[in-house]
């Protein structure tokens, strides 16, 4: 199996537009005479290269209730923009109560389905779910040796959450000996990890780490032990292991009965993200975020009378406002030098918002926020649209202060809100899971709430007295320290920060403190680029000292 490390180059930016690809079929450029079959297939191949569609093949069982299995896999891939073909290994009679029956597909016919898909379509990633017999696991391994793909995601489905057996003990050895060594990632839940390791007890995060390490030794390149079913946990914590480091992936535990199919969905999302070109860790993080958002949006759905209902994978279609196309990966390090524009200051120095943003980026700002308290909406929107283009072309995220409507209209990367603005959870409902949300917080309680509401970072201040914001109590280093220690989110310090004191803020070496946000120190100056450049070097020096 080809390794997924280093990650393949992302496909998206190189993809020509749909219209460009369709031109291959347009009568205007087609020859007048019918092309020969060879010419037609050459042209199809060219078109396919012109517009590749990330392709996941799921090899799994059908769930008649459509919450898990093949049905979940297809919906998850569709939601994340990957094509999903399907090889069915078993048909289950299943609903929200449990599994009433299992009818395995004969091995030879699983082999035939695999041949049909793999010999014809260019599959990027294979994802496996329910493999009901050792024979089927063997057939799959043979097919993968014959038709190698970029990555293999193995979700070792053995028991449904309702407690029903989906794959008997006879398959365990074949999983371990034949499939795992070919896998890029294996994603057992705690029960499955325990079974794979001879019924060891897994009660704590430390047990999950040991299990991940033991499963890694069976041959996959990465392991994710999922803690969705971990008892007594307020967070949904999964443990990721790459052979060297353990990473605890923490998500909000959504209170809902609708968790049927979370495992299948997670593995399919990982496969879809890998097919799109993500690295393994990014794929896992994006997949977890997707499951969390889907559960959140489906928490009150009522389908079926049993204890475990399905959730809505296509929740993003409900609101035209969701921009699900690009799940922007928020990088907390982007908070390092956070430039916040101010219309008053720009006016004073006779520069446009666009010029202010260009200059801040030129000087090395790592994230930009447009904070335009008195601008007219239409004028602000036009400027914001241009700023989005400027920031995109430099890879710098652009956020809008408070104005969710403007952020949506210009497709900004996110929004920053204060304590008296719209609550972060409402902003999340409007913006969807892919956007960055920041919240101004002065206390540990506010920081905790921001985390619960699904924010990505908090801004903490005023650290020093400031004139930019009226009636803004100063927290000082002590207040900043208290919030940083309590926060579960990355923090950016704000309020009165300038070239003279920025170094001392970073030298505090506080946990979660990722950078400083500045307004007047950059924009109430003649040359924004020069000020930004010098502040950046002050911050870099301070970080190397602390
Ligand atoms: N209530 C929840 N809130 C948030 N995330 C959850 C919740 N339940 C599960 N998850 C997440 O969903 C993913 C799948 O985890 P889980 O442990 O439930 O897998 P599974 O048991 O294999 O799923 P399945 O129910 O499909 O068998 C993990 O990332 C887990 O943390
Ligand atoms: C078909 C099928 N695959 C996987 C699972 C695990 O959720 C399930 N319940 N049903
Ligand atoms: Mg579960």
Coordinates of C-alpha atoms and ligand atoms in Angstrom, one line a residue:
X1 CA 0.0 0.0 0.0
X2 CA 1.4 3.4 -0.9
X3 CA 2.1 5.5 2.1
X4 CA -0.1 8.6 2.8
X5 CA 3.0 10.3 4.3
X6 CA 4.1 12.7 2.9
X7 CA 0.5 13.8 1.9
X8 CA -0.2 14.1 -1.7
X9 CA -0.5 17.7 -3.0
X10 CA -4.0 19.1 -2.4
X11 CA -6.1 18.6 -5.6
X12 CA -8.5 21.4 -5.2
X13 CA -6.4 24.5 -6.1
X14 CA -5.2 22.8 -9.4
X15 CA -8.7 21.7 -10.5
X16 CA -9.9 23.6 -13.5
X17 CA -13.4 25.0 -13.4
X18 CA -16.3 22.8 -14.3
X19 CA -16.9 24.9 -17.4
X20 CA -13.3 24.2 -18.5
X21 CA -13.8 20.5 -18.1
X22 CA -17.2 20.5 -19.8
X23 CA -15.6 22.2 -22.8
X24 CA -14.2 18.7 -23.7
X25 CA -17.8 17.7 -24.4
X26 CA -19.0 20.9 -26.0
X27 CA -20.2 20.5 -29.6
X28 CA -18.3 23.6 -30.6
X29 CA -15.0 22.0 -30.0
X30 CA -16.0 18.4 -30.8
X31 CA -15.0 17.0 -34.2
X32 CA -18.0 16.9 -36.7
X33 CA -17.5 13.2 -37.4
X34 CA -18.1 10.6 -34.7
X35 CA -14.9 9.9 -32.9
X36 CA -13.5 6.3 -32.9
X37 CA -14.0 4.4 -29.6
X38 CA -10.3 4.8 -28.9
X39 CA -10.4 8.5 -29.5
X40 CA -13.5 8.8 -27.3
X41 CA -11.9 6.9 -24.4
X42 CA -8.7 9.0 -24.8
X43 CA -10.9 12.2 -24.6
X44 CA -12.7 10.8 -21.6
X45 CA -9.4 10.1 -19.9
X46 CA -8.2 13.7 -20.6
X47 CA -11.5 15.0 -19.2
X48 CA -11.1 12.8 -16.1
X49 CA -7.6 14.2 -15.6
X50 CA -8.9 17.7 -16.0
X51 CA -11.5 17.3 -13.3
X52 CA -10.7 14.5 -10.9
X53 CA -13.3 13.7 -8.3
X54 CA -11.8 12.4 -5.0
X55 CA -13.0 8.8 -4.9
X56 CA -13.6 6.6 -1.9
X57 CA -14.7 3.0 -2.2
X58 CA -16.5 1.7 0.9
X59 CA -16.5 -2.1 1.5
X60 CA -19.1 -2.5 4.1
X61 CA -22.5 -3.8 5.1
X62 CA -25.9 -2.4 4.3
X63 CA -28.0 -1.0 7.3
X64 CA -31.7 -1.1 6.4
X65 CA -32.3 1.7 8.9
X66 CA -29.7 3.7 6.9
X67 CA -28.0 5.3 10.0
X68 CA -24.7 3.3 9.7
X69 CA -23.0 1.0 7.2
X70 CA -22.9 1.7 3.5
X71 CA -25.7 4.2 3.7
X72 CA -23.8 6.3 6.3
X73 CA -20.6 6.1 4.2
X74 CA -22.2 7.4 1.0
X75 CA -23.9 10.3 2.8
X76 CA -20.7 11.2 4.7
X77 CA -18.6 11.2 1.5
X78 CA -21.3 13.2 -0.4
X79 CA -21.3 15.8 2.4
X80 CA -17.5 16.2 2.2
X81 CA -17.4 16.3 -1.6
X82 CA -16.0 12.9 -2.4
X83 CA -17.5 10.3 -4.8
X84 CA -18.3 7.1 -3.0
X85 CA -18.6 3.7 -4.7
X86 CA -19.8 0.7 -2.7
X87 CA -19.0 -3.0 -2.4
X88 CA -21.6 -4.7 -0.2
X89 CA -20.4 -7.4 2.1
X90 CA -23.6 -8.1 4.0
X91 CA -27.2 -7.1 4.2
X92 CA -28.5 -6.4 7.7
X93 CA -32.1 -6.1 8.9
X94 CA -31.5 -3.2 11.4
X95 CA -33.3 -0.3 13.0
X96 CA -33.0 2.0 16.0
X97 CA -33.7 -0.9 18.3
X98 CA -30.9 -3.2 17.1
X99 CA -29.9 -5.8 14.5
X100 CA -32.6 -8.3 13.7
X101 CA -30.7 -10.3 11.0
X102 CA -27.5 -10.5 9.0
X103 CA -27.2 -12.0 5.5
X104 CA -23.6 -12.2 4.4
X105 CA -22.9 -11.8 0.7
X106 CA -20.9 -14.8 -0.7
X107 CA -17.2 -14.2 -0.8
X108 CA -16.9 -14.7 -4.6
X109 CA -19.6 -12.1 -5.2
X110 CA -17.8 -9.6 -2.9
X111 CA -14.7 -10.4 -5.0
X112 CA -16.7 -9.7 -8.2
X113 CA -18.0 -6.4 -6.9
X114 CA -14.4 -5.4 -6.0
X115 CA -13.1 -6.3 -9.4
X116 CA -15.9 -4.3 -11.1
X117 CA -15.1 -1.1 -9.3
X118 CA -11.3 -1.3 -8.9
X119 CA -10.6 -2.4 -12.5
X120 CA -12.6 0.5 -14.0
X121 CA -12.7 3.5 -11.7
X122 CA -9.7 5.3 -10.3
X123 CA -10.3 4.8 -6.6
X124 CA -8.2 7.0 -4.3
X125 CA -9.0 5.5 -0.9
X126 CA -10.7 2.2 0.3
X127 CA -12.6 2.3 3.5
X128 CA -13.7 -0.9 5.2
X129 CA -16.7 -1.4 7.5
X130 CA -18.5 -4.6 8.3
X131 CA -16.5 -7.6 7.0
X132 CA -18.6 -10.6 8.2
X133 CA -16.2 -13.4 7.5
X134 CA -12.5 -14.3 7.3
X135 CA -13.0 -15.3 3.7
X136 CA -14.3 -11.8 2.8
X137 CA -11.3 -10.2 4.5
X138 CA -9.0 -12.4 2.5
X139 CA -10.8 -11.6 -0.8
X140 CA -10.4 -7.9 0.0
X141 CA -6.7 -8.2 0.7
X142 CA -6.2 -10.0 -2.6
X143 CA -8.1 -7.4 -4.5
X144 CA -6.0 -4.6 -2.9
X145 CA -2.8 -6.3 -3.8
X146 CA -4.0 -6.6 -7.4
X147 CA -5.4 -3.0 -7.5
X148 CA -3.4 -0.9 -5.1
X149 CA -4.9 2.4 -3.9
X150 CA -3.4 5.5 -2.2
X151 CA -4.7 4.7 1.3
X152 CA -6.7 2.1 3.2
X153 CA -8.9 3.1 6.2
X154 CA -10.0 0.1 8.3
X155 CA -12.9 0.5 10.7
X156 CA -12.8 -2.9 12.4
X157 CA -16.6 -3.1 12.9
X158 CA -17.3 -6.1 15.2
X159 CA -20.2 -5.2 17.4
X160 CA -22.9 -2.6 16.9
X161 CA -23.5 -0.1 19.7
X162 CA -26.7 -2.0 20.3
X163 CA -24.5 -5.0 21.3
X164 CA -25.2 -7.2 18.2
X165 CA -22.3 -9.1 16.6
X166 CA -21.5 -8.0 13.1
X167 CA -18.2 -9.9 12.6
X168 CA -17.4 -13.1 14.5
X169 CA -14.3 -14.0 16.4
X170 CA -13.1 -16.1 13.4
X171 CA -12.3 -12.9 11.5
X172 CA -10.2 -11.4 14.3
X173 CA -7.0 -13.3 13.3
X174 CA -7.4 -12.5 9.6
X175 CA -8.0 -8.8 10.5
X176 CA -4.8 -8.8 12.6
X177 CA -2.6 -10.9 10.3
X178 CA -3.6 -9.8 6.8
X179 CA -5.6 -6.5 6.8
X180 CA -3.9 -4.4 9.5
X181 CA -0.4 -4.6 7.9
X182 CA -1.9 -3.1 4.7
X183 CA -3.9 -0.4 6.5
X184 CA -2.9 3.3 6.7
X185 CA -5.2 3.8 9.7
X186 CA -7.3 1.5 11.9
X187 CA -10.1 3.1 13.9
X188 CA -11.5 0.7 16.6
X189 CA -13.8 2.0 19.3
X190 CA -12.9 0.9 22.9
X191 CA -14.8 -2.3 22.7
X192 CA -13.3 -3.3 19.4
X193 CA -9.8 -2.4 20.7
X194 CA -10.3 -4.5 23.7
X195 CA -11.5 -7.5 21.6
X196 CA -8.5 -7.1 19.2
X197 CA -6.2 -7.3 22.1
X198 CA -7.7 -10.4 23.8
X199 CA -10.4 -8.7 25.9
X200 CA -8.1 -6.3 27.9
X201 CA -10.0 -3.9 30.0
X202 CA -10.0 -0.3 28.7
X203 CA -11.3 2.2 31.2
X204 CA -9.1 5.3 31.0
X205 CA -7.3 7.5 28.5
X206 CA -4.1 5.9 29.5
X207 CA -5.6 2.5 28.7
X208 CA -6.6 3.8 25.3
X209 CA -3.0 5.0 24.7
X210 CA -1.7 1.5 25.5
X211 CA -4.2 -0.1 23.3
X212 CA -3.3 2.3 20.4
X213 CA 0.3 1.3 20.8
X214 CA -0.4 -2.4 20.8
X215 CA -2.6 -2.2 17.7
X216 CA 0.1 -0.1 16.0
X217 CA 2.4 -3.0 16.5
X218 CA 0.1 -5.1 14.3
X219 CA 1.1 -3.1 11.3
X220 CA -1.0 0.0 10.4
X221 CA 0.7 3.3 9.9
X222 CA -1.7 5.1 12.3
X223 CA -4.2 4.1 14.9
X224 CA -7.2 6.0 16.3
X225 CA -8.9 4.5 19.4
X226 CA -12.3 6.2 19.6
X227 CA -13.8 7.1 22.9
X228 CA -17.4 7.8 21.8
X229 CA -18.6 4.9 24.1
X230 CA -16.2 5.7 26.9
X231 CA -18.3 5.8 30.2
X232 CA -18.4 8.9 32.4
X233 CA -16.7 11.2 30.0
X234 CA -18.0 14.8 29.5
X235 CA -15.8 15.2 26.3
X236 CA -15.7 12.8 23.4
X237 CA -12.0 11.9 23.4
X238 CA -10.2 9.9 20.8
X239 CA -6.5 8.9 21.0
X240 CA -4.5 9.2 17.8
X241 CA -1.1 7.4 17.5
X242 CA 1.4 7.7 14.7
X243 CA 4.0 5.4 16.1
X244 CA 5.8 8.1 18.0
X245 CA 3.4 10.6 19.5
X246 CA 0.0 10.3 21.1
X247 CA -2.5 13.0 20.3
X248 CA -5.7 13.3 22.4
X249 CA -8.4 14.6 20.1
X250 CA -11.1 16.2 22.3
X251 CA -14.5 17.2 21.1
X252 CA -17.7 18.3 22.7
X253 CA -19.8 15.3 23.8
X254 CA -23.2 16.1 22.3
X255 CA -26.2 15.0 24.4
X256 CA -28.3 13.1 22.0
X257 CA -29.7 9.6 21.4
X258 CA -28.8 10.0 17.7
X259 CA -25.3 8.5 17.6
X260 CA -26.0 5.4 15.5
X261 CA -23.4 5.3 12.8
X262 CA -20.8 7.7 14.3
X263 CA -18.0 5.2 13.8
X264 CA -18.8 4.5 10.1
X265 CA -19.2 8.2 9.4
X266 CA -15.9 9.1 11.1
X267 CA -14.0 6.5 9.0
X268 CA -15.7 7.6 5.8
X269 CA -14.9 11.2 6.5
X270 CA -11.2 10.3 7.1
X271 CA -11.2 8.5 3.8
X272 CA -12.9 11.4 2.0
X273 CA -10.4 13.9 3.4
X274 CA -7.5 11.7 2.5
X275 CA -8.9 11.3 -1.0
X276 CA -9.0 15.1 -1.2
X277 CA -5.3 15.2 -0.3
X278 CA -5.2 15.9 3.4
X279 CA -2.5 14.6 5.7
X280 CA -3.7 11.8 8.1
X281 CA -3.9 14.1 11.2
X282 CA -5.8 16.8 9.4
X283 CA -8.1 14.2 7.9
X284 CA -8.9 12.7 11.4
X285 CA -9.4 16.2 12.9
X286 CA -11.7 17.3 10.1
X287 CA -13.7 14.0 10.4
X288 CA -14.1 14.4 14.1
X289 CA -15.3 18.0 13.7
X290 CA -17.8 16.8 11.0
X291 CA -19.3 14.1 13.3
X292 CA -19.5 16.6 16.2
X293 CA -21.3 19.2 14.0
X294 CA -23.7 16.6 12.5
X295 CA -24.6 15.3 15.9
X296 CA -25.1 18.8 17.2
X297 CA -27.4 19.7 14.3
X298 CA -29.4 16.4 14.6
X299 CA -29.6 16.2 18.4
X300 CA -33.4 16.6 18.5
X301 CA -34.3 14.5 15.4
X302 CA -36.8 11.7 16.1
X303 CA -36.5 8.7 13.8
X304 CA -37.6 5.3 15.1
X305 CA -38.6 4.2 18.6
X306 CA -35.4 2.5 19.7
X307 CA -32.7 3.8 22.0
X308 CA -30.2 4.8 19.2
X309 CA -31.3 7.0 16.3
X310 CA -29.6 8.0 13.1
X311 CA -28.3 11.6 12.5
X312 CA -28.4 13.9 9.5
X313 CA -25.2 13.8 7.5
X314 CA -26.5 16.4 5.0
X315 CA -27.4 18.9 7.6
X316 CA -25.6 21.5 5.7
X317 CA -28.1 21.3 2.9
X318 CA -30.8 22.6 5.2
X319 CA -29.4 26.1 5.3
X320 CA -28.0 27.7 2.2
X321 CA -25.8 29.7 4.6
X322 CA -23.5 26.8 5.4
X323 CA -20.3 27.0 3.5
X324 CA -19.4 23.3 3.8
X325 CA -17.4 23.1 0.6
X326 CA -14.2 24.0 2.5
X327 CA -13.7 22.8 6.0
X328 CA -11.2 25.5 6.9
X329 CA -8.7 24.1 9.3
X330 CA -8.1 26.6 12.0
X331 CA -4.5 26.8 13.0
X332 CA -4.0 28.4 16.5
X333 CA -0.6 29.5 15.5
X334 CA -2.3 32.0 13.1
X335 CA -3.1 34.1 16.2
X336 CA 0.6 35.0 16.5
X337 CA 0.3 38.6 15.1
X338 CA -3.3 39.5 14.9
X339 CA -4.0 42.8 13.1
X340 CA -7.4 44.4 13.9
X341 CA -8.3 47.3 11.6
X342 CA -10.1 50.4 12.8
X343 CA -12.1 52.7 10.5
X344 CA -11.4 55.8 12.5
X345 CA -7.7 55.3 12.3
X346 CA -7.7 54.5 8.6
X347 CA -9.7 57.7 8.0
X348 CA -7.3 59.7 10.1
X349 CA -4.3 58.5 8.1
X350 CA -6.2 58.8 4.8
X351 CA -6.0 55.1 3.8
X352 CA -8.6 52.6 2.7
X353 CA -9.4 49.4 4.6
X354 CA -7.9 47.5 1.7
X355 CA -4.6 49.4 1.8
X356 CA -4.5 48.9 5.6
X357 CA -4.9 45.1 5.2
X358 CA -2.4 44.9 2.4
X359 CA 0.2 46.7 4.4
X360 CA -0.4 44.6 7.6
X361 CA 0.0 41.4 5.5
X362 CA 3.1 42.8 3.9
X363 CA 4.6 43.4 7.3
X364 CA 3.8 39.8 8.4
X365 CA 0.4 39.8 10.1
X366 CA -0.8 36.2 10.5
X367 CA -4.5 36.9 10.8
X368 CA -6.6 40.0 10.1
X369 CA -9.9 41.2 11.6
X370 CA -12.0 44.0 10.1
X371 CA -13.4 45.9 13.0
X372 CA -15.4 48.7 11.3
X373 CA -17.8 50.1 13.9
X374 CA -19.0 53.1 11.9
X375 CA -18.7 52.1 8.2
X376 CA -21.8 52.1 6.0
X377 CA -22.9 48.5 5.4
X378 CA -22.6 48.5 1.6
X379 CA -19.3 50.3 1.6
X380 CA -18.0 47.9 4.3
X381 CA -19.1 44.8 2.3
X382 CA -17.4 45.9 -0.8
X383 CA -14.2 46.6 1.1
X384 CA -14.5 43.2 2.9
X385 CA -14.9 41.4 -0.4
X386 CA -11.7 42.9 -1.7
X387 CA -9.9 42.1 1.7
X388 CA -11.1 38.5 1.4
X389 CA -9.3 38.2 -2.0
X390 CA -6.2 40.0 -0.7
X391 CA -6.0 37.7 2.4
X392 CA -6.8 34.4 0.4
X393 CA -4.0 35.1 -2.0
X394 CA -1.6 35.4 0.9
X395 CA -3.0 32.5 2.9
X396 CA -3.9 34.8 5.8
X397 CA -7.4 34.2 7.4
X398 CA -9.7 37.2 7.5
X399 CA -12.3 37.6 10.2
X400 CA -15.1 40.1 10.6
X401 CA -15.9 41.7 13.9
X402 CA -19.5 41.2 15.0
X403 CA -21.2 41.5 11.6
X404 CA -22.2 37.9 10.8
X405 CA -24.2 39.2 7.8
X406 CA -21.1 40.8 6.3
X407 CA -19.0 37.7 7.0
X408 CA -21.5 35.5 5.2
X409 CA -21.9 37.9 2.3
X410 CA -18.2 38.2 1.7
X411 CA -17.4 34.5 2.6
X412 CA -14.9 35.6 5.2
X413 CA -13.0 32.9 7.2
X414 CA -14.9 33.7 10.3
X415 CA -16.2 36.1 12.9
X416 CA -15.0 37.6 16.2
X417 CA -17.7 38.4 18.7
X418 CA -17.8 40.2 22.1
X419 CA -19.8 39.3 25.2
X420 CA -22.7 41.6 24.1
X421 CA -22.8 40.4 20.5
X422 CA -24.6 37.3 19.2
X423 CA -23.7 34.3 21.3
X424 CA -21.0 32.1 19.7
X425 CA -23.3 29.0 19.5
X426 CA -25.8 31.0 17.4
X427 CA -23.0 32.3 15.3
X428 CA -21.9 28.6 14.8
X429 CA -25.4 27.7 13.7
X430 CA -25.3 30.4 11.1
X431 CA -21.8 30.0 9.8
X432 CA -21.5 26.2 10.0
X433 CA -18.6 24.1 11.2
X434 CA -16.0 25.2 8.8
X435 CA -15.6 28.9 9.9
X436 CA -13.4 30.4 12.6
X437 CA -15.2 31.9 15.6
X438 CA -13.4 34.0 18.3
X439 CA -14.9 35.4 21.4
X440 CA -13.7 38.2 23.7
X441 CA -13.4 36.9 27.3
X442 CA -12.3 38.4 30.5
X443 CA -13.0 35.6 32.9
X444 CA -12.5 31.8 33.2
X445 CA -16.3 31.4 33.1
X446 CA -16.6 33.3 29.9
X447 CA -13.8 31.2 28.4
X448 CA -15.5 28.0 29.5
X449 CA -18.8 29.2 27.8
X450 CA -16.9 30.1 24.6
X451 CA -15.5 26.6 24.5
X452 CA -19.0 25.0 25.1
X453 CA -20.5 27.2 22.4
X454 CA -18.1 25.9 19.8
X455 CA -15.7 28.9 19.5
X456 CA -12.2 28.3 18.1
X457 CA -10.2 30.8 20.1
X458 CA -10.7 33.5 22.7
X459 CA -9.4 37.1 22.8
X460 CA -8.4 38.1 26.4
X461 CA -8.0 41.7 27.5
X462 CA -7.6 44.5 27.9
X463 CA -4.2 43.5 29.1
X464 CA -3.1 47.2 29.3
X465 CA -5.2 50.3 29.4
X466 CA -6.5 51.2 25.9
X467 CA -8.3 54.1 24.2
X468 CA -9.5 52.0 21.3
X469 CA -12.4 50.5 23.3
X470 CA -14.5 52.6 25.6
X471 CA -15.3 51.4 29.2
X472 CA -13.0 48.4 28.9
X473 CA -11.6 47.3 32.3
X474 CA -7.9 46.4 32.4
X475 CA -7.1 42.9 33.4
X476 CA -3.3 43.2 33.7
X477 CA -1.0 40.2 33.5
X478 CA -2.8 38.6 36.5
X479 CA -6.2 38.6 34.8
X480 CA -4.6 37.3 31.5
X481 CA -2.8 34.5 33.4
X482 CA -6.0 33.4 35.2
X483 CA -7.9 33.1 31.9
X484 CA -5.0 31.4 30.0
X485 CA -4.7 28.7 32.7
X486 CA -8.4 28.1 32.7
X487 CA -9.0 28.2 29.0
X488 CA -9.6 25.1 26.9
X489 CA -9.2 27.2 23.7
X490 CA -6.1 29.0 22.3
X491 CA -5.8 32.6 23.6
X492 CA -4.8 35.9 21.9
X493 CA -4.0 38.8 24.2
X494 CA -5.5 42.2 23.4
X495 CA -5.7 45.7 24.7
X496 CA -3.1 48.4 24.7
X497 CA -0.4 46.1 23.3
X498 CA 2.4 47.8 21.4
X499 CA 6.1 47.5 20.4
X500 CA 7.2 48.5 23.9
X501 CA 5.1 45.9 25.9
X502 CA 4.4 43.1 23.4
X503 CA 7.6 41.2 24.3
X504 CA 6.8 41.2 28.0
X505 CA 3.3 39.6 27.2
X506 CA 4.9 36.7 25.2
X507 CA 7.7 36.3 27.7
X508 CA 5.1 35.3 30.3
X509 CA 5.1 31.9 28.5
X510 CA 1.4 31.4 29.5
X511 CA -0.3 28.1 28.5
X512 CA -2.6 28.5 25.5
X513 CA -1.3 32.0 24.8
X514 CA -0.6 32.0 21.0
X515 CA -0.1 35.7 20.2
X516 CA -1.1 39.3 20.5
X517 CA -3.8 41.3 18.8
X518 CA -3.1 44.9 18.0
X519 CA -5.0 47.9 16.7
X520 CA -3.4 51.3 17.2
X521 CA 0.1 50.0 17.4
X522 CA -0.2 49.2 13.7
X523 CA -3.0 51.3 12.3
X524 CA -2.6 54.6 14.2
X525 CA 0.8 55.0 12.6
X526 CA 2.1 56.4 9.4
X527 CA 3.6 53.2 7.9
X528 CA 1.5 50.1 8.8
X529 CA 3.9 47.6 7.1
X530 CA 7.0 48.9 9.0
X531 CA 5.2 48.8 12.3
X532 CA 3.9 45.3 11.7
X533 CA 7.4 44.1 10.6
X534 CA 9.0 45.5 13.7
X535 CA 6.3 44.1 16.1
X536 CA 6.7 40.7 14.4
X537 CA 10.5 40.6 15.1
X538 CA 9.9 41.7 18.7
X539 CA 7.4 38.8 19.2
X540 CA 9.8 36.3 17.5
X541 CA 12.6 37.4 19.8
X542 CA 10.4 37.2 22.9
X543 CA 9.3 33.7 22.0
X544 CA 12.8 32.5 21.4
X545 CA 13.7 33.9 24.9
X546 CA 10.7 32.4 26.8
Ligands
LIG1 N1 -22.2 12.0 21.8 C1 -21.1 12.3 21.1 N2 -20.7 13.6 20.9 C2 -19.7 13.9 20.1 N3 -18.9 13.1 19.5 C3 -19.2 11.8 19.6 C4 -20.3 11.3 20.4 N4 -20.4 9.9 20.3 C5 -19.4 9.6 19.5 N5 -18.6 10.6 19.1 C6 -17.5 10.7 18.3 O1 -17.8 9.9 17.1 C7 -16.7 9.2 16.6 C8 -17.1 7.7 16.6 O2 -16.9 7.2 17.9 P1 -17.6 5.9 18.5 O3 -16.7 5.6 19.7 O4 -19.0 6.2 18.8 O5 -17.5 4.9 17.3 P2 -18.3 3.6 17.1 O6 -18.7 3.0 18.4 O7 -17.4 2.7 16.3 O8 -19.6 4.0 16.3 P3 -20.9 3.2 15.9 O9 -21.9 3.7 16.9 O10 -21.1 3.6 14.5 O11 -20.6 1.8 16.1 C9 -15.6 9.5 17.6 O12 -14.8 10.6 17.1 C10 -16.3 9.9 18.9 O13 -15.5 10.7 19.7
LIG2 C1 -24.0 -2.5 8.5 C2 -23.4 -1.9 9.7 N1 -22.1 -1.6 9.7 C3 -21.6 -1.0 10.8 C4 -22.3 -0.8 11.9 C5 -21.7 -0.1 13.1 O1 -22.3 1.0 13.6 C6 -23.7 -1.2 11.9 N2 -24.5 -1.0 13.0 N3 -24.2 -1.7 10.8
LIG3 MG1 -20.4 4.1 19.4

